[in-house]
């Protein structure tokens, strides 16, 4: 799987959009970009994934650059419950998910 | 949505004993399940991949004789930590999927403390 790079931490204000960047400059054509989050002492929660098109669901939006070397996860209206560690993962066809260090997001009131 | 149940959520055992952790897919059949370990303030580390009806594939550095994985049905995988020692104390998490290019569902984790 391609290596991903994320900032170690970021703060955002409650009610505002949170934009979480991820760099995956060595991603290959068949690797999907997945986003998960982990709230303290719980199992990771699936957020969204995409290959090359932008995706949106009830939780978030995923914007993937045209060259696929980076992506941004957007939480449209952050709440205190969105405080968590967010993981960006490039997954290939062997179906394994390898987690990096992630971004610790703290939503402040 | 897909639900993965992991049991027990917490377990304390004595050094030298074995502990079994169960991972069940409740409303779907999981052809593939994964086991992870997470130490405090660290990320998840993949331990092994189990496929129903075949032997598990272990990641480099993970002792297969110490961490026994059984995936006997499409809804159940078990991880047995044999002869547990304090350094095995960790948060163990399973995930399950159908093998398609959709998201995997994770269990809620098992906090193992070996005393």
PDB file of C-alpha atoms in Angstrom:
ATOM      1  CA  UNK A   1       0.000   0.000   0.000  1.00  0.00           C
ATOM      2  CA  UNK A   2       1.128   3.538  -0.731  1.00  0.00           C
ATOM      3  CA  UNK A   3       2.371   5.565   2.217  1.00  0.00           C
ATOM      4  CA  UNK A   4       0.131   8.392   3.356  1.00  0.00           C
ATOM      5  CA  UNK A   5       1.171  11.535   5.193  1.00  0.00           C
ATOM      6  CA  UNK A   6      -1.112  13.495   7.469  1.00  0.00           C
ATOM      7  CA  UNK A   7      -0.540  16.374   9.880  1.00  0.00           C
ATOM      8  CA  UNK A   8      -0.235  15.011  13.429  1.00  0.00           C
ATOM      9  CA  UNK A   9      -2.909  17.254  14.862  1.00  0.00           C
ATOM     10  CA  UNK A  10      -5.357  20.029  14.135  1.00  0.00           C
ATOM     11  CA  UNK A  11      -7.950  22.037  15.994  1.00  0.00           C
ATOM     12  CA  UNK A  12     -11.219  23.247  14.603  1.00  0.00           C
ATOM     13  CA  UNK A  13     -14.142  25.236  15.892  1.00  0.00           C
ATOM     14  CA  UNK A  14     -17.484  23.651  16.569  1.00  0.00           C
ATOM     15  CA  UNK A  15     -19.949  24.339  13.787  1.00  0.00           C
ATOM     16  CA  UNK A  16     -17.270  25.137  11.237  1.00  0.00           C
ATOM     17  CA  UNK A  17     -16.051  22.929   8.419  1.00  0.00           C
ATOM     18  CA  UNK A  18     -12.986  20.812   9.169  1.00  0.00           C
ATOM     19  CA  UNK A  19     -10.666  20.126   6.244  1.00  0.00           C
ATOM     20  CA  UNK A  20      -8.276  17.242   6.824  1.00  0.00           C
ATOM     21  CA  UNK A  21      -5.463  16.888   4.278  1.00  0.00           C
ATOM     22  CA  UNK A  22      -3.718  13.695   3.250  1.00  0.00           C
ATOM     23  CA  UNK A  23      -0.772  13.232   0.947  1.00  0.00           C
ATOM     24  CA  UNK A  24      -0.418   9.973  -0.994  1.00  0.00           C
ATOM     25  CA  UNK A  25       1.987  10.910  -3.752  1.00  0.00           C
ATOM     26  CA  UNK A  26       3.002   7.300  -4.517  1.00  0.00           C
ATOM     27  CA  UNK A  27      -0.522   5.956  -4.825  1.00  0.00           C
ATOM     28  CA  UNK A  28      -1.026   3.510  -7.664  1.00  0.00           C
ATOM     29  CA  UNK A  29      -3.917   3.370 -10.071  1.00  0.00           C
ATOM     30  CA  UNK A  30      -5.769   0.572  -8.325  1.00  0.00           C
ATOM     31  CA  UNK A  31      -5.485   1.909  -4.785  1.00  0.00           C
ATOM     32  CA  UNK A  32      -8.514   3.419  -3.156  1.00  0.00           C
ATOM     33  CA  UNK A  33      -8.306   6.208  -0.590  1.00  0.00           C
ATOM     34  CA  UNK A  34     -10.107   5.324   2.624  1.00  0.00           C
ATOM     35  CA  UNK A  35     -10.832   7.446   5.663  1.00  0.00           C
ATOM     36  CA  UNK A  36     -11.543   6.065   9.103  1.00  0.00           C
ATOM     37  CA  UNK A  37     -11.718   7.675  12.491  1.00  0.00           C
ATOM     38  CA  UNK A  38     -11.146   6.330  15.970  1.00  0.00           C
ATOM     39  CA  UNK A  39     -12.696   7.826  19.028  1.00  0.00           C
ATOM     40  CA  UNK A  40     -10.782   7.097  22.201  1.00  0.00           C
ATOM     41  CA  UNK A  41     -10.813   3.422  23.238  1.00  0.00           C
ATOM     42  CA  UNK A  42     -13.173   2.366  20.453  1.00  0.00           C
ATOM     43  CA  UNK A  43     -12.729   0.527  17.191  1.00  0.00           C
ATOM     44  CA  UNK A  44     -12.211   2.589  14.035  1.00  0.00           C
ATOM     45  CA  UNK A  45     -15.294   3.848  12.239  1.00  0.00           C
ATOM     46  CA  UNK A  46     -15.526   3.907   8.453  1.00  0.00           C
ATOM     47  CA  UNK A  47     -16.148   7.376   7.055  1.00  0.00           C
ATOM     48  CA  UNK A  48     -15.788   7.352   3.286  1.00  0.00           C
ATOM     49  CA  UNK A  49     -13.669   6.070   0.422  1.00  0.00           C
ATOM     50  CA  UNK A  50     -13.008   6.905  -3.207  1.00  0.00           C
ATOM     51  CA  UNK A  51     -10.854   6.059  -6.190  1.00  0.00           C
ATOM     52  CA  UNK A  52     -10.670   9.196  -8.325  1.00  0.00           C
ATOM     53  CA  UNK A  53     -14.024  10.940  -8.178  1.00  0.00           C
ATOM     54  CA  UNK A  54     -15.090  13.143  -5.322  1.00  0.00           C
ATOM     55  CA  UNK A  55     -17.452  11.414  -2.942  1.00  0.00           C
ATOM     56  CA  UNK A  56     -20.028  12.581  -0.416  1.00  0.00           C
ATOM     57  CA  UNK A  57     -22.075  10.767   2.157  1.00  0.00           C
ATOM     58  CA  UNK A  58     -23.970  11.656   5.299  1.00  0.00           C
ATOM     59  CA  UNK A  59     -20.776  11.959   7.307  1.00  0.00           C
ATOM     60  CA  UNK A  60     -18.311  13.748   5.078  1.00  0.00           C
ATOM     61  CA  UNK A  61     -17.029  14.672   1.651  1.00  0.00           C
ATOM     62  CA  UNK A  62     -13.862  13.372   0.044  1.00  0.00           C
ATOM     63  CA  UNK A  63     -12.052  15.517  -2.466  1.00  0.00           C
ATOM     64  CA  UNK A  64      -9.332  13.755  -4.473  1.00  0.00           C
ATOM     65  CA  UNK A  65      -7.004  15.786  -6.666  1.00  0.00           C
ATOM     66  CA  UNK A  66      -6.929  15.019 -10.351  1.00  0.00           C
ATOM     67  CA  UNK A  67      -3.444  13.494 -10.141  1.00  0.00           C
ATOM     68  CA  UNK A  68      -4.618  11.489  -7.088  1.00  0.00           C
ATOM     69  CA  UNK A  69      -1.538  12.453  -5.115  1.00  0.00           C
ATOM     70  CA  UNK A  70      -3.518  14.042  -2.331  1.00  0.00           C
ATOM     71  CA  UNK A  71      -6.995  14.222  -0.896  1.00  0.00           C
ATOM     72  CA  UNK A  72      -9.003  16.194   1.633  1.00  0.00           C
ATOM     73  CA  UNK A  73     -11.656  14.930   3.991  1.00  0.00           C
ATOM     74  CA  UNK A  74     -14.259  17.562   4.770  1.00  0.00           C
ATOM     75  CA  UNK A  75     -16.466  17.422   7.828  1.00  0.00           C
ATOM     76  CA  UNK A  76     -19.029  20.084   6.898  1.00  0.00           C
ATOM     77  CA  UNK A  77     -20.149  21.113  10.374  1.00  0.00           C
ATOM     78  CA  UNK A  78     -17.826  19.812  13.063  1.00  0.00           C
ATOM     79  CA  UNK A  79     -19.296  18.901  16.426  1.00  0.00           C
ATOM     80  CA  UNK A  80     -17.620  18.019  19.692  1.00  0.00           C
ATOM     81  CA  UNK A  81     -18.397  14.368  18.947  1.00  0.00           C
ATOM     82  CA  UNK A  82     -16.142  14.559  15.896  1.00  0.00           C
ATOM     83  CA  UNK A  83     -13.078  14.791  18.150  1.00  0.00           C
ATOM     84  CA  UNK A  84     -11.073  11.709  17.185  1.00  0.00           C
ATOM     85  CA  UNK A  85      -8.005  10.413  15.387  1.00  0.00           C
ATOM     86  CA  UNK A  86      -8.607  10.423  11.636  1.00  0.00           C
ATOM     87  CA  UNK A  87      -6.765   7.962   9.424  1.00  0.00           C
ATOM     88  CA  UNK A  88      -6.209   8.273   5.687  1.00  0.00           C
ATOM     89  CA  UNK A  89      -5.326   4.939   4.084  1.00  0.00           C
ATOM     90  CA  UNK A  90      -4.439   3.919   0.548  1.00  0.00           C
ATOM     91  CA  UNK A  91      -5.727   0.398   0.079  1.00  0.00           C
ATOM     92  CA  UNK A  92      -4.803  -1.965  -2.717  1.00  0.00           C
ATOM     93  CA  UNK A  93      -6.484  -5.105  -3.927  1.00  0.00           C
ATOM     94  CA  UNK A  94      -5.098  -7.322  -1.176  1.00  0.00           C
ATOM     95  CA  UNK A  95      -7.786  -5.734   1.008  1.00  0.00           C
ATOM     96  CA  UNK A  96      -5.469  -5.058   3.922  1.00  0.00           C
ATOM     97  CA  UNK A  97      -5.811  -1.747   5.713  1.00  0.00           C
ATOM     98  CA  UNK A  98      -2.532  -0.448   7.098  1.00  0.00           C
ATOM     99  CA  UNK A  99      -2.933   2.429   9.527  1.00  0.00           C
ATOM    100  CA  UNK A 100      -0.467   5.292   9.830  1.00  0.00           C
ATOM    101  CA  UNK A 101      -0.262   7.753  12.690  1.00  0.00           C
ATOM    102  CA  UNK A 102      -3.337   9.711  11.607  1.00  0.00           C
ATOM    103  CA  UNK A 103      -4.418  13.224  12.527  1.00  0.00           C
ATOM    104  CA  UNK A 104      -5.706  13.958  16.009  1.00  0.00           C
ATOM    105  CA  UNK A 105      -8.601  16.336  15.491  1.00  0.00           C
ATOM    106  CA  UNK A 106      -9.851  18.337  18.442  1.00  0.00           C
ATOM    107  CA  UNK A 107     -13.118  20.202  18.002  1.00  0.00           C
ATOM    108  CA  UNK A 108     -13.410  23.119  20.394  1.00  0.00           C
ATOM    109  CA  UNK A 109     -16.585  24.821  21.517  1.00  0.00           C
TER     110      UNK A 109
ATOM    111  CA  UNK B   1     -25.421  -1.273   8.408  1.00  0.00           C
ATOM    112  CA  UNK B   2     -22.885  -4.014   8.956  1.00  0.00           C
ATOM    113  CA  UNK B   3     -22.152  -4.774  12.596  1.00  0.00           C
ATOM    114  CA  UNK B   4     -19.167  -6.563  14.066  1.00  0.00           C
ATOM    115  CA  UNK B   5     -19.414  -7.755  17.632  1.00  0.00           C
ATOM    116  CA  UNK B   6     -16.240  -8.348  19.617  1.00  0.00           C
ATOM    117  CA  UNK B   7     -16.187 -10.134  22.947  1.00  0.00           C
ATOM    118  CA  UNK B   8     -15.085  -9.660  25.659  1.00  0.00           C
ATOM    119  CA  UNK B   9     -14.620  -5.905  25.784  1.00  0.00           C
ATOM    120  CA  UNK B  10     -12.219  -6.176  28.701  1.00  0.00           C
ATOM    121  CA  UNK B  11     -10.318  -9.071  30.183  1.00  0.00           C
ATOM    122  CA  UNK B  12      -7.729  -9.408  32.908  1.00  0.00           C
ATOM    123  CA  UNK B  13      -5.753 -12.600  33.062  1.00  0.00           C
ATOM    124  CA  UNK B  14      -2.812 -14.008  34.943  1.00  0.00           C
ATOM    125  CA  UNK B  15       0.559 -14.340  33.316  1.00  0.00           C
ATOM    126  CA  UNK B  16       0.956 -17.740  31.634  1.00  0.00           C
ATOM    127  CA  UNK B  17      -2.720 -18.296  30.918  1.00  0.00           C
ATOM    128  CA  UNK B  18      -4.467 -18.133  27.534  1.00  0.00           C
ATOM    129  CA  UNK B  19      -7.213 -15.766  26.490  1.00  0.00           C
ATOM    130  CA  UNK B  20      -9.676 -16.144  23.615  1.00  0.00           C
ATOM    131  CA  UNK B  21     -11.236 -13.149  21.892  1.00  0.00           C
ATOM    132  CA  UNK B  22     -14.220 -13.568  19.588  1.00  0.00           C
ATOM    133  CA  UNK B  23     -15.142 -11.495  16.559  1.00  0.00           C
ATOM    134  CA  UNK B  24     -18.562 -11.995  14.989  1.00  0.00           C
ATOM    135  CA  UNK B  25     -20.174 -10.434  11.944  1.00  0.00           C
ATOM    136  CA  UNK B  26     -23.804 -10.110  12.991  1.00  0.00           C
ATOM    137  CA  UNK B  27     -25.692  -9.356   9.803  1.00  0.00           C
ATOM    138  CA  UNK B  28     -23.357 -10.295   7.009  1.00  0.00           C
ATOM    139  CA  UNK B  29     -20.955 -13.012   6.020  1.00  0.00           C
ATOM    140  CA  UNK B  30     -17.315 -12.067   6.296  1.00  0.00           C
ATOM    141  CA  UNK B  31     -14.979 -13.863   3.935  1.00  0.00           C
ATOM    142  CA  UNK B  32     -12.030 -11.989   5.392  1.00  0.00           C
ATOM    143  CA  UNK B  33     -11.315 -10.825   8.914  1.00  0.00           C
ATOM    144  CA  UNK B  34      -8.363  -8.891  10.235  1.00  0.00           C
ATOM    145  CA  UNK B  35      -6.828  -8.681  13.691  1.00  0.00           C
ATOM    146  CA  UNK B  36      -5.052  -5.597  14.939  1.00  0.00           C
ATOM    147  CA  UNK B  37      -3.205  -4.644  18.092  1.00  0.00           C
ATOM    148  CA  UNK B  38      -2.920  -1.128  19.441  1.00  0.00           C
ATOM    149  CA  UNK B  39      -0.621   0.013  22.232  1.00  0.00           C
ATOM    150  CA  UNK B  40      -1.351   3.248  24.127  1.00  0.00           C
ATOM    151  CA  UNK B  41      -0.882   6.405  22.054  1.00  0.00           C
ATOM    152  CA  UNK B  42       0.056   4.353  19.004  1.00  0.00           C
ATOM    153  CA  UNK B  43      -1.705   3.467  15.786  1.00  0.00           C
ATOM    154  CA  UNK B  44      -3.274   0.137  14.931  1.00  0.00           C
ATOM    155  CA  UNK B  45      -0.838  -2.547  13.879  1.00  0.00           C
ATOM    156  CA  UNK B  46      -2.119  -5.306  11.619  1.00  0.00           C
ATOM    157  CA  UNK B  47      -1.342  -8.710  13.113  1.00  0.00           C
ATOM    158  CA  UNK B  48      -2.943 -11.144  10.727  1.00  0.00           C
ATOM    159  CA  UNK B  49      -5.504 -11.760   8.020  1.00  0.00           C
ATOM    160  CA  UNK B  50      -7.870 -14.681   8.335  1.00  0.00           C
ATOM    161  CA  UNK B  51      -9.926 -16.164   5.552  1.00  0.00           C
ATOM    162  CA  UNK B  52     -12.757 -18.550   6.258  1.00  0.00           C
ATOM    163  CA  UNK B  53     -11.680 -22.155   5.937  1.00  0.00           C
ATOM    164  CA  UNK B  54      -7.972 -21.505   5.478  1.00  0.00           C
ATOM    165  CA  UNK B  55      -4.945 -20.698   7.589  1.00  0.00           C
ATOM    166  CA  UNK B  56      -4.400 -17.157   8.710  1.00  0.00           C
ATOM    167  CA  UNK B  57      -1.678 -15.040   7.154  1.00  0.00           C
ATOM    168  CA  UNK B  58       0.469 -13.347   9.769  1.00  0.00           C
ATOM    169  CA  UNK B  59       2.331 -10.089   9.382  1.00  0.00           C
ATOM    170  CA  UNK B  60       6.078 -10.073   9.778  1.00  0.00           C
ATOM    171  CA  UNK B  61       7.157 -10.262  13.391  1.00  0.00           C
ATOM    172  CA  UNK B  62       3.877 -11.695  14.709  1.00  0.00           C
ATOM    173  CA  UNK B  63       4.281 -15.132  16.269  1.00  0.00           C
ATOM    174  CA  UNK B  64       1.678 -17.465  14.848  1.00  0.00           C
ATOM    175  CA  UNK B  65       2.093 -19.990  17.654  1.00  0.00           C
ATOM    176  CA  UNK B  66       1.423 -17.308  20.240  1.00  0.00           C
ATOM    177  CA  UNK B  67      -1.521 -15.641  18.527  1.00  0.00           C
ATOM    178  CA  UNK B  68      -3.736 -18.450  17.295  1.00  0.00           C
ATOM    179  CA  UNK B  69      -6.405 -17.433  14.828  1.00  0.00           C
ATOM    180  CA  UNK B  70      -9.341 -19.575  13.825  1.00  0.00           C
ATOM    181  CA  UNK B  71     -11.900 -18.522  11.198  1.00  0.00           C
ATOM    182  CA  UNK B  72     -14.146 -21.553  11.214  1.00  0.00           C
ATOM    183  CA  UNK B  73     -17.252 -19.923   9.770  1.00  0.00           C
ATOM    184  CA  UNK B  74     -18.230 -16.912   7.694  1.00  0.00           C
ATOM    185  CA  UNK B  75     -19.425 -15.103  10.812  1.00  0.00           C
ATOM    186  CA  UNK B  76     -16.839 -15.953  13.456  1.00  0.00           C
ATOM    187  CA  UNK B  77     -13.120 -15.512  13.904  1.00  0.00           C
ATOM    188  CA  UNK B  78     -11.283 -16.052  17.166  1.00  0.00           C
ATOM    189  CA  UNK B  79      -7.903 -14.860  18.386  1.00  0.00           C
ATOM    190  CA  UNK B  80      -6.290 -16.797  21.216  1.00  0.00           C
ATOM    191  CA  UNK B  81      -3.371 -15.225  23.014  1.00  0.00           C
ATOM    192  CA  UNK B  82      -1.471 -18.196  24.398  1.00  0.00           C
ATOM    193  CA  UNK B  83       0.750 -18.091  27.474  1.00  0.00           C
ATOM    194  CA  UNK B  84       0.048 -14.411  27.901  1.00  0.00           C
ATOM    195  CA  UNK B  85       2.640 -12.137  29.449  1.00  0.00           C
ATOM    196  CA  UNK B  86       2.388  -8.536  30.647  1.00  0.00           C
ATOM    197  CA  UNK B  87       3.910  -7.277  27.382  1.00  0.00           C
ATOM    198  CA  UNK B  88       0.883  -8.746  25.567  1.00  0.00           C
ATOM    199  CA  UNK B  89      -1.341  -6.260  27.374  1.00  0.00           C
ATOM    200  CA  UNK B  90      -2.889  -4.189  24.621  1.00  0.00           C
ATOM    201  CA  UNK B  91      -6.075  -3.211  22.806  1.00  0.00           C
ATOM    202  CA  UNK B  92      -6.998  -5.915  20.286  1.00  0.00           C
ATOM    203  CA  UNK B  93      -9.378  -5.018  17.469  1.00  0.00           C
ATOM    204  CA  UNK B  94     -10.907  -7.108  14.716  1.00  0.00           C
ATOM    205  CA  UNK B  95     -12.445  -6.036  11.451  1.00  0.00           C
ATOM    206  CA  UNK B  96     -14.542  -7.867   8.912  1.00  0.00           C
ATOM    207  CA  UNK B  97     -15.534  -7.404   5.326  1.00  0.00           C
ATOM    208  CA  UNK B  98     -17.059  -9.190   2.391  1.00  0.00           C
ATOM    209  CA  UNK B  99     -13.987  -8.765   0.265  1.00  0.00           C
ATOM    210  CA  UNK B 100     -15.547  -6.156  -1.970  1.00  0.00           C
ATOM    211  CA  UNK B 101     -14.107  -2.679  -2.377  1.00  0.00           C
ATOM    212  CA  UNK B 102     -16.239  -1.216   0.383  1.00  0.00           C
ATOM    213  CA  UNK B 103     -15.316  -0.228   3.881  1.00  0.00           C
ATOM    214  CA  UNK B 104     -14.459  -2.766   6.505  1.00  0.00           C
ATOM    215  CA  UNK B 105     -16.388  -2.760   9.756  1.00  0.00           C
ATOM    216  CA  UNK B 106     -14.460  -2.841  12.999  1.00  0.00           C
ATOM    217  CA  UNK B 107     -15.330  -4.371  16.315  1.00  0.00           C
ATOM    218  CA  UNK B 108     -15.316  -2.261  19.456  1.00  0.00           C
ATOM    219  CA  UNK B 109     -12.064  -3.773  20.658  1.00  0.00           C
ATOM    220  CA  UNK B 110     -10.875  -5.883  23.585  1.00  0.00           C
ATOM    221  CA  UNK B 111      -8.705  -4.410  26.308  1.00  0.00           C
ATOM    222  CA  UNK B 112      -6.396  -7.193  27.518  1.00  0.00           C
ATOM    223  CA  UNK B 113      -4.474  -6.733  30.738  1.00  0.00           C
ATOM    224  CA  UNK B 114      -2.053  -9.450  31.791  1.00  0.00           C
ATOM    225  CA  UNK B 115      -1.030  -9.337  35.441  1.00  0.00           C
TER     226      UNK B 115
END
